[in-house]
Coordinates of C-alpha atoms in Angstrom, one line a residue:
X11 CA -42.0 -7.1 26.0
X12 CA -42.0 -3.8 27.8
X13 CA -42.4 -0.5 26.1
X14 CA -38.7 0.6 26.7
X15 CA -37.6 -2.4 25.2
X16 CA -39.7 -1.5 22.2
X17 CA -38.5 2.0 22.0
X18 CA -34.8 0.4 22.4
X19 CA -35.3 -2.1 19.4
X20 CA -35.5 1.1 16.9
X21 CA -31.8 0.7 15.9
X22 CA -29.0 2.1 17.9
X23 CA -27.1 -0.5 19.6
X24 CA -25.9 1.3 22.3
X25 CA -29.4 2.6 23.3
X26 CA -30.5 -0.8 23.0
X27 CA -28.1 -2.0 25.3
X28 CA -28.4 0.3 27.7
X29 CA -32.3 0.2 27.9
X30 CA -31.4 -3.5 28.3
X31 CA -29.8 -3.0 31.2
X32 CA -32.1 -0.5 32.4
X33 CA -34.7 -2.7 32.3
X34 CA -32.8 -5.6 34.0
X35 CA -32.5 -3.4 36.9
X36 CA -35.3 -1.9 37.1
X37 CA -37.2 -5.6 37.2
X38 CA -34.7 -6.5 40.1
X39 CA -35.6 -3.5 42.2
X40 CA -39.3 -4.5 41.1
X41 CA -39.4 -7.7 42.5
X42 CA -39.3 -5.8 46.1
X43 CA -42.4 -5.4 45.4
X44 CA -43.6 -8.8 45.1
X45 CA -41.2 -11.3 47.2
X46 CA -42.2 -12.8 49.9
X47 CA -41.8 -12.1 53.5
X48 CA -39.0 -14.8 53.8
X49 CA -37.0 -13.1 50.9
X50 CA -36.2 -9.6 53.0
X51 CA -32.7 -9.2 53.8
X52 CA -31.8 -10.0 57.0
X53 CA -31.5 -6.9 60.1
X54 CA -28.2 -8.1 62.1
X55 CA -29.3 -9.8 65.4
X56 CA -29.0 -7.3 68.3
X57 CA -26.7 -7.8 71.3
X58 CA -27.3 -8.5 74.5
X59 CA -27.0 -5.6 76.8
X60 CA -27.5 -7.2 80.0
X61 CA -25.4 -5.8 82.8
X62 CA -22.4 -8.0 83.7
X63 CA -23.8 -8.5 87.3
X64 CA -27.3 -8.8 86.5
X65 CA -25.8 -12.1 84.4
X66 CA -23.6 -13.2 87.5
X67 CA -26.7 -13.0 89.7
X68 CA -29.2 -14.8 87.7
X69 CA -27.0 -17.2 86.1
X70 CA -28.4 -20.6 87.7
X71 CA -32.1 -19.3 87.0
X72 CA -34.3 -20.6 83.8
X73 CA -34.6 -18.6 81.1
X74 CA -37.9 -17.7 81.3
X75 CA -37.5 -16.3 85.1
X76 CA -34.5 -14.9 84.2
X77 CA -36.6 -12.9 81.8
X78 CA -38.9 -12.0 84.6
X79 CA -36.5 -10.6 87.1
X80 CA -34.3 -8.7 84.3
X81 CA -37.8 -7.1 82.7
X82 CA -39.0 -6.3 86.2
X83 CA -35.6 -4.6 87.9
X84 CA -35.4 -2.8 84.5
X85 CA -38.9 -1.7 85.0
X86 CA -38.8 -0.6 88.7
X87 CA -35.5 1.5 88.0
X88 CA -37.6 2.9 84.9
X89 CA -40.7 4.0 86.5
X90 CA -38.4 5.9 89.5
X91 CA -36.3 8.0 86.9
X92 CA -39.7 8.7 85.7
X93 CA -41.2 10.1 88.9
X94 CA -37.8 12.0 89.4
X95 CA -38.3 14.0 86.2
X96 CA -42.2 14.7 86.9
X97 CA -40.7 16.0 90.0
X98 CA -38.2 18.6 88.1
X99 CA -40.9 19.9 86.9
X100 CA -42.7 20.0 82.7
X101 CA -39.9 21.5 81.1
X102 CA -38.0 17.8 81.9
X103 CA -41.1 16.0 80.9
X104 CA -40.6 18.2 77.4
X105 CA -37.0 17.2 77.4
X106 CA -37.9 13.7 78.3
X107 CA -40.9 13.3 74.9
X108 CA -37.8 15.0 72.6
X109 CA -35.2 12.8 73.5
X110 CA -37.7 9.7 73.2
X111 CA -39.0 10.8 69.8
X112 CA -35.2 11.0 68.4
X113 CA -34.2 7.9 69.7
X114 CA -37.7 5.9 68.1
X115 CA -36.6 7.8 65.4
X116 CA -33.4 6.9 65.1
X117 CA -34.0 3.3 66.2
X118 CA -36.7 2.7 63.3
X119 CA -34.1 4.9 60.8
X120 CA -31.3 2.2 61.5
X121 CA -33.5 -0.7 60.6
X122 CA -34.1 0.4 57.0
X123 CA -30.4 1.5 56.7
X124 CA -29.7 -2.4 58.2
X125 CA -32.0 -3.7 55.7
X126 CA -30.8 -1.7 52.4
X127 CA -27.1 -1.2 53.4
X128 CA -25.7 -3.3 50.6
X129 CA -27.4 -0.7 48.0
X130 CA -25.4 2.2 48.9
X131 CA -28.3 4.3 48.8
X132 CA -27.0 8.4 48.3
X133 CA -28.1 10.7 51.2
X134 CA -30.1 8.3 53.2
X135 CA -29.2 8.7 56.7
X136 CA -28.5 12.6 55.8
X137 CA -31.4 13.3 54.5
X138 CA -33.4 11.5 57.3
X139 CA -31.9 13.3 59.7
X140 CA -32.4 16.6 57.9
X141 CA -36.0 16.5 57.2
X142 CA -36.3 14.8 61.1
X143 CA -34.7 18.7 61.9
X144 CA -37.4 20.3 60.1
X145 CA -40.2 18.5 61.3
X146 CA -39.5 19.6 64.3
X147 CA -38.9 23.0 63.6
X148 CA -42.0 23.2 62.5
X149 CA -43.8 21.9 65.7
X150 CA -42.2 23.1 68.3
X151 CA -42.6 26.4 66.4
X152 CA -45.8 26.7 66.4
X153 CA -45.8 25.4 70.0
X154 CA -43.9 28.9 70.8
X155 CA -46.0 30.7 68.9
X156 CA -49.0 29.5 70.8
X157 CA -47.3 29.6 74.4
X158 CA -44.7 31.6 74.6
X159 CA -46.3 34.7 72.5
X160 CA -45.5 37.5 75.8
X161 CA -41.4 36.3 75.7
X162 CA -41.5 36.3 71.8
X163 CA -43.0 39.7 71.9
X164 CA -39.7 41.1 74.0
X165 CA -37.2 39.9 71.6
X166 CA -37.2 41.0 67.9
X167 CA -35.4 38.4 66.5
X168 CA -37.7 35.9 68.1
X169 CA -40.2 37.9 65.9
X170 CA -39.3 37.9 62.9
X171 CA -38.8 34.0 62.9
X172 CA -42.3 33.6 64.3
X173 CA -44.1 36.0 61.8
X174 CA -42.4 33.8 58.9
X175 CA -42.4 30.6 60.9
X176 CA -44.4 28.2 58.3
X177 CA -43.0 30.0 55.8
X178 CA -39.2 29.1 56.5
X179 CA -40.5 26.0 57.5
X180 CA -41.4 25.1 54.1
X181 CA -38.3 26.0 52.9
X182 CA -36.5 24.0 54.7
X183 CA -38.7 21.0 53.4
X184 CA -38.1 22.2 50.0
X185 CA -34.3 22.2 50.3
X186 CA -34.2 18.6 51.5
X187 CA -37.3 17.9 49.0
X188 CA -34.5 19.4 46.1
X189 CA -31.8 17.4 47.7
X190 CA -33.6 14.3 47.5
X191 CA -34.3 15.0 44.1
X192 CA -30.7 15.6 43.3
X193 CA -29.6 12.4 44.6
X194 CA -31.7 10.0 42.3
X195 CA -30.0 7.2 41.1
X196 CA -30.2 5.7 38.0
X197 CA -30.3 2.1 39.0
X198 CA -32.0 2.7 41.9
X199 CA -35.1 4.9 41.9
X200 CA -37.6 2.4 43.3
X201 CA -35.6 1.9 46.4
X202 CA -34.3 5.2 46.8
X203 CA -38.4 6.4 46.9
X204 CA -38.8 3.3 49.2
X205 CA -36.7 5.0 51.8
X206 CA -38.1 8.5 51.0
X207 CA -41.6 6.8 52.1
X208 CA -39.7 5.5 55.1
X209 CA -38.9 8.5 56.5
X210 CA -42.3 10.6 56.1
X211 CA -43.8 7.8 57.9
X212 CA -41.3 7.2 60.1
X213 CA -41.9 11.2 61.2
X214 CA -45.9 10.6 61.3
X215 CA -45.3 7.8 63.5
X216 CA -42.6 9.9 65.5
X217 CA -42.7 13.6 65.9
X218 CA -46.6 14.0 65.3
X219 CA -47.3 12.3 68.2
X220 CA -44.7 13.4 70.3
X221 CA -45.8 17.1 69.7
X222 CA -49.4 15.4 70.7
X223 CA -48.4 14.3 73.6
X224 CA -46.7 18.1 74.9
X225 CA -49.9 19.6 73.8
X226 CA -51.4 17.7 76.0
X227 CA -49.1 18.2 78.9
X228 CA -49.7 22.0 78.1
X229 CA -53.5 21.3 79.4
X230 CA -52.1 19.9 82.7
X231 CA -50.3 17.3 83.7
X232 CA -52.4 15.3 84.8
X233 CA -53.6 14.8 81.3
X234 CA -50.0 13.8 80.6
X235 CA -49.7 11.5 83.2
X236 CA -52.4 9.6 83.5
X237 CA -52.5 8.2 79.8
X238 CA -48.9 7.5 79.5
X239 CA -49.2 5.8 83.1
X240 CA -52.6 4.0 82.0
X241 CA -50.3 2.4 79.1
X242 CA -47.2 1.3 81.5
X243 CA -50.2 0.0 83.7
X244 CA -51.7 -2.3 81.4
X245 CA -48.1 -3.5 80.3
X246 CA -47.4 -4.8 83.3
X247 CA -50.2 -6.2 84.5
X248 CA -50.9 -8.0 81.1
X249 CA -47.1 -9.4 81.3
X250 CA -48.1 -10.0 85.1
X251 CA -51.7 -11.9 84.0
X252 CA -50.2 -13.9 80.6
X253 CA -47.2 -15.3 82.8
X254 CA -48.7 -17.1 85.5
X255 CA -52.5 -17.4 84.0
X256 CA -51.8 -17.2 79.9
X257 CA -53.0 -20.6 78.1
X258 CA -54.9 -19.1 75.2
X259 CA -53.4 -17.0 72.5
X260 CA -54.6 -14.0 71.4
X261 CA -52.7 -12.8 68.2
X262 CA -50.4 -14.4 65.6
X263 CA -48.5 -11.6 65.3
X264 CA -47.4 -11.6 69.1
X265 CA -47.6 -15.4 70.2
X266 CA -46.7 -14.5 73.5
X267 CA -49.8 -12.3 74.1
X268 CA -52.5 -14.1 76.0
X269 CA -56.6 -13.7 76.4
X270 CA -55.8 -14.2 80.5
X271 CA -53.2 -11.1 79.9
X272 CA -55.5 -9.2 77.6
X273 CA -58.6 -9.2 80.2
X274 CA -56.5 -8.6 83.4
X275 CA -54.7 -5.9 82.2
X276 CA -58.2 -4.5 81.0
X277 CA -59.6 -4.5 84.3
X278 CA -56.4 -3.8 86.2
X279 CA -55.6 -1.0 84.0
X280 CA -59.4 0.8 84.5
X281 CA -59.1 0.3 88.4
X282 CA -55.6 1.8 88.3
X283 CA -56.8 4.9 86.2
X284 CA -59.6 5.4 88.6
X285 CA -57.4 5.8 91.8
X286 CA -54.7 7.4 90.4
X287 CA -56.9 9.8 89.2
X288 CA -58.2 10.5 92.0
X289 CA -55.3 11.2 93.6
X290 CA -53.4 13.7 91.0
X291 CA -56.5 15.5 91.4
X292 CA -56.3 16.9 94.3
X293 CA -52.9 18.9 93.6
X294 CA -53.2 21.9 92.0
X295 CA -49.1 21.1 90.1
X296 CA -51.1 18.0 88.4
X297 CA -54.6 19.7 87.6
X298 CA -53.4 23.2 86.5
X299 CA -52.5 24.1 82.7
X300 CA -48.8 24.3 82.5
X301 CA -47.9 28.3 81.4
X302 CA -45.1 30.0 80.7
X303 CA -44.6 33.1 83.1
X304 CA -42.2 35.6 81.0
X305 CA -41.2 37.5 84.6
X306 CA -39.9 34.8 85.9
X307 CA -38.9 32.9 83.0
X308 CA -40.1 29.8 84.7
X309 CA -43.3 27.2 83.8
X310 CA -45.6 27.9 86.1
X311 CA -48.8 25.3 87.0
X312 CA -50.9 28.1 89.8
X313 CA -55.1 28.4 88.7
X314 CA -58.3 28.1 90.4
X315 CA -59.1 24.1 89.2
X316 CA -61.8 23.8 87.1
X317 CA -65.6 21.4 88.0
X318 CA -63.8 18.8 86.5
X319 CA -61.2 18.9 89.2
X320 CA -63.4 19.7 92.2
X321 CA -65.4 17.0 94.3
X322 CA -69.2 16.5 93.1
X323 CA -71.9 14.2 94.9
X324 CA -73.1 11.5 92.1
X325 CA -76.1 8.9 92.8
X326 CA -75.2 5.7 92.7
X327 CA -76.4 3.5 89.9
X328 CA -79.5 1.0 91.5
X329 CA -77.7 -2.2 90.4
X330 CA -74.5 -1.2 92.4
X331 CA -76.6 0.9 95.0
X332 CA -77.6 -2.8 96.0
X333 CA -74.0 -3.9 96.1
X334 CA -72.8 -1.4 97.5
X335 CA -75.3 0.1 100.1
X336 CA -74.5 3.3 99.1
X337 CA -77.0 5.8 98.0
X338 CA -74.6 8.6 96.8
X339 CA -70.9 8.6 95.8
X340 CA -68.5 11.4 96.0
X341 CA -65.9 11.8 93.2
X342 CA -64.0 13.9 90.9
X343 CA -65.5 14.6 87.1
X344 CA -61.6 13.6 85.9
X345 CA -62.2 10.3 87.3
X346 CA -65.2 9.2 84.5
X347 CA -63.0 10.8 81.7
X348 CA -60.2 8.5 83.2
X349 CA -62.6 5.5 82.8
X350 CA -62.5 6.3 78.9
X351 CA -58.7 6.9 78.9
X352 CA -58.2 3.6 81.1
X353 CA -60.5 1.4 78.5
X354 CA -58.6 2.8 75.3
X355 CA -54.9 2.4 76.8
X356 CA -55.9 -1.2 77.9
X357 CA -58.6 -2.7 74.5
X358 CA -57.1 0.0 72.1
X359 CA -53.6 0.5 73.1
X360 CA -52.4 -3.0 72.7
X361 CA -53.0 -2.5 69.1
X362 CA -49.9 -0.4 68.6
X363 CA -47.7 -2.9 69.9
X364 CA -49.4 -5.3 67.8
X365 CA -48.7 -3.2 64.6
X366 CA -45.1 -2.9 66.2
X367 CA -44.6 -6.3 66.3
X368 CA -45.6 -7.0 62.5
X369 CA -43.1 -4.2 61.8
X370 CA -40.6 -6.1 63.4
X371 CA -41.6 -9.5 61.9
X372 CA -41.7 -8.3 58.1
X373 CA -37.5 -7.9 59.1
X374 CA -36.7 -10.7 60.7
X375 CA -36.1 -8.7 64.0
X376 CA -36.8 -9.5 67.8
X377 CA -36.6 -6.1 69.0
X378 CA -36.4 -2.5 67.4
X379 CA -32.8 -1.9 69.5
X380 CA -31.1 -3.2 72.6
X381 CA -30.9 -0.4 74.8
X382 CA -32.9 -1.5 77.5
X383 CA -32.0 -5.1 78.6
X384 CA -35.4 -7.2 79.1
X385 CA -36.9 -4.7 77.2
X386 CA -35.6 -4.3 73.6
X387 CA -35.4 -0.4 72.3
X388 CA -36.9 2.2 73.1
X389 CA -39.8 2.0 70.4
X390 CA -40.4 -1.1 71.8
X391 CA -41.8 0.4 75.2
X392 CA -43.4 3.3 73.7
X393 CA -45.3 1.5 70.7
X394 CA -48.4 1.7 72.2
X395 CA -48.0 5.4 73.8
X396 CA -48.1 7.0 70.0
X397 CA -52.1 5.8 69.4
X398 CA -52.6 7.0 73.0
X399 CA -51.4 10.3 72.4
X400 CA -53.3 11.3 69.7
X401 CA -56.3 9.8 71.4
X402 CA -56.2 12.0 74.4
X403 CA -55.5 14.8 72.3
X404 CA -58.4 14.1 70.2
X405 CA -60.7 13.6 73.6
X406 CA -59.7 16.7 75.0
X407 CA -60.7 18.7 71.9
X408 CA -63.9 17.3 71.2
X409 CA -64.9 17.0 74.8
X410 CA -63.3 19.0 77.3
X411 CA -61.5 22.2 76.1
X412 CA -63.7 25.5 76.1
X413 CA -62.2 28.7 74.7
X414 CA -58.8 29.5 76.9
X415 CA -58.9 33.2 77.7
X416 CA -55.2 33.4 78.3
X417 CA -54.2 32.1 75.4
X418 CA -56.6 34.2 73.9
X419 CA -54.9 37.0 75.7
X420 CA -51.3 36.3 74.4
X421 CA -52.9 36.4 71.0
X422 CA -53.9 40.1 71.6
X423 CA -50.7 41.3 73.5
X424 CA -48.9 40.6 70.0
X425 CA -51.4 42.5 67.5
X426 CA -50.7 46.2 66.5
X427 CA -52.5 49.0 69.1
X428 CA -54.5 50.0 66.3
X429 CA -55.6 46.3 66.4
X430 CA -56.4 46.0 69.8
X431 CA -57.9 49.3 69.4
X432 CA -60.5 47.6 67.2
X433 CA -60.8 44.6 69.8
X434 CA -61.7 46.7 72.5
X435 CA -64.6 48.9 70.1
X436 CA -66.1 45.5 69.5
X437 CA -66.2 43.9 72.3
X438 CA -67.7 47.1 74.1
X439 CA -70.2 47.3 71.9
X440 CA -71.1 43.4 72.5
X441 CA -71.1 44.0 75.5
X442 CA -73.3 47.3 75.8
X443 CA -76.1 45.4 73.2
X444 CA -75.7 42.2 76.2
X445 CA -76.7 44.6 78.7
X446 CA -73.2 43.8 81.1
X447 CA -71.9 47.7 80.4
X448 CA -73.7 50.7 80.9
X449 CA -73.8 52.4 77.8
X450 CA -71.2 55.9 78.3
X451 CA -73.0 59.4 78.8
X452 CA -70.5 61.6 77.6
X453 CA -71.4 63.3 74.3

């Protein structure tokens, strides 16, 4: 007998009764935790979104071609809107990563709303929406804080919310924090903390990454572009591979993933990486880090490129300098890191879509939405993109970012003169002791 049943048997009927049914529900909502996979409520099937003449077109092909042709148009037409927004430039590409995160949000939102419609649940969808809205504020605050410090520095306002920026951030997490509070319900506490849980991990999964993957476009785009294109690589080429050579499985969890598709998407995916590499590199709009230019209120992507973007002479390895019959090899530095950003999209990547996949089968699901016909939702085509993200983002700070002197230089444009004053006494002196500056003669 539970201790609220104990505490209910001390005499007064009605608090008996009520504790009673307290505990009735209380055992129902418990038993979430222990049923088994087969007892989760059922997500509505999603419809098919197949275009009208697309059907027409294919109607007298198998199922499983059919499937190939729809996937493949689907993909072509995706990957040419794609290379139309790199070409209007990084504040698109920004665009693009916001609208993406909103609609994975909103996509993996709807399946817990799906799943525990029938409780009514208080402030749900509100509240996920709310604290999705202060995430981002957060974020994409401190983004402009770090990037946009000159154009913050003109405006007052701009200021004032900058100078207070984590501070009204946290407020706003507090308010929807109090909300939640407010909006308890009796009968269902478990499941209303459930959904709470949903949500926070729904925005780690979401908006962390996405503001990952602009930090990294902010180091150039090449380091946007090659990761995200290292994923859609391996994709298609393991899709290619497991169609026409897949006989042995590789994962319960996706039974239509194949070793065949596994190793040549690996090996299609590093080769890929390597030329494409070597290719962005050579453009200055690919190589460059992307910066704000407050006169002209325009991203800008004009430097001098760094070693790792400039052509070096490498000795061939012996074994291959047998193969080959070449004693030296020249190359871009980008294109080795591109070797380790090829290997993780291709034997680490997958992984996301696995996990994706085991999300989808804990809820009876085929596909997250049906916004993209072949294809599922959009979290289904960007499952693997979130571990990449933080991967590069993790690479370039432990490998290849040095200390950025502009950035460094926004940071001092905003401190007080008597600040910079100070800046200026210390680093003269530094530099006297280092022997760069001649020490002044004036008494």
């Amino acid at each position: 007998m539970s201790a609220r049943r104990r505490r209910g048997a001390g005499g007064d009927p009605d608090t008996e009764n009520g504790s009673d049914k307290e505990v009735d529900v209380d055992d129902r909502f418990g038993d979430l935790d222990l049923r088994n996979d087969s007892d989760i409520p059922e997500v509505p099937p999603s419809t098919d979104s197949t275009p009208e003449i697309l059907k027409r077109a294919l109607s007298g092909v198998s199922a499983r071609w059919k499937n190939w042709w729809i996937r493949g148009i689907l993909t072509l037409l995706m990957i040419l809107l794609f290379f139309f927004i790199i070409y209007l430039g990084s504040f698109m590409l920004m665009f693009l990563v916001l609208s993406i995160q909103v609609k994975c949000f909103h996509e993996i939102i709807t399946i817990g709303y799906r799943v525990y419609h029938s409780y009514d649940l208080p402030w749900f969808r509100t509240l996920s929406w709310y604290f999705l809205l202060c995430v981002n504020y957060f974020f994409y605050g401190e983004t402009v804080a770090d990037y946009f410090a000159t154009f913050v520095q003109r405006r007052e306002q701009l200021q004032f919310l900058i100078r207070y920026h984590r501070f009204i951030s946290f407020a706003l997490y507090l308010t929807g924090f109090c909300m939640f509070v407010l909006s308890l319900v009796k009968r269902q506490y478990r499941l209303q903390f459930y959904m709470f849980a949903w949500t926070h991990v729904t925005l780690l999964i979401t908006v962390t990454q996405s503001h990952l993957v602009i930090q990294n476009l902010f180091e150039g785009m090449i380091w946007f572009l090659v990761p995200i294109s290292s994923v859609i690589c391996n994709d298609i080429t393991a899709y290619i591979f497991g169609f026409f050579f897949g006989r042995t499985p590789l994962i319960k969890l996706s039974p239509k993933k194949t070793w065949e598709g596994f190793i040549g998407g690996f090996f299609s995916t590093v080769v890929f990486g390597f030329i494409f590499s070597y290719l962005l590199a050579q453009h200055e709009y690919f190589v460059c880090p992307v910066e704000y230019n407050s006169e002209t209120n325009r991203f800008v992507t004009e430097c001098e490129p760094s070693e790792l973007f400039q052509i070096q002479k490498y000795s061939v390895p012996p074994l291959l300098k047998t193969v080959l019959g070449w004693e030296t090899v020249n190359m871009y530095p980008f294109q080795m890191h591109s070797i380790a950003l090829s290997t993780f999209a291709s034997l680490i990547g997958p992984f996301g879509g696995f996990f994706a996949s085991g999300f989808k089968r804990a809820f009876k699901i085929k596909d997250f939405a049906d916004t993209i016909p072949g294809h599922g939702g959009i979290m289904d085509r960007f499952d693997c993109q979130y571990l990449m993200a933080t991967f590069v983002h993790v690479y370039i700070t432990s490998f290849i970012r040095g200390p950025n002197p502009s950035k460094l230089l926004k940071q001092l444009l905003v401190l007080q003169p008597e600040q910079q004053l100070n800046v200026y006494k210390t680093l003269k002196s530094h530099l006297i002791e280092k022997g760069i500056l001649q020490p002044s003669t004036k008494g």
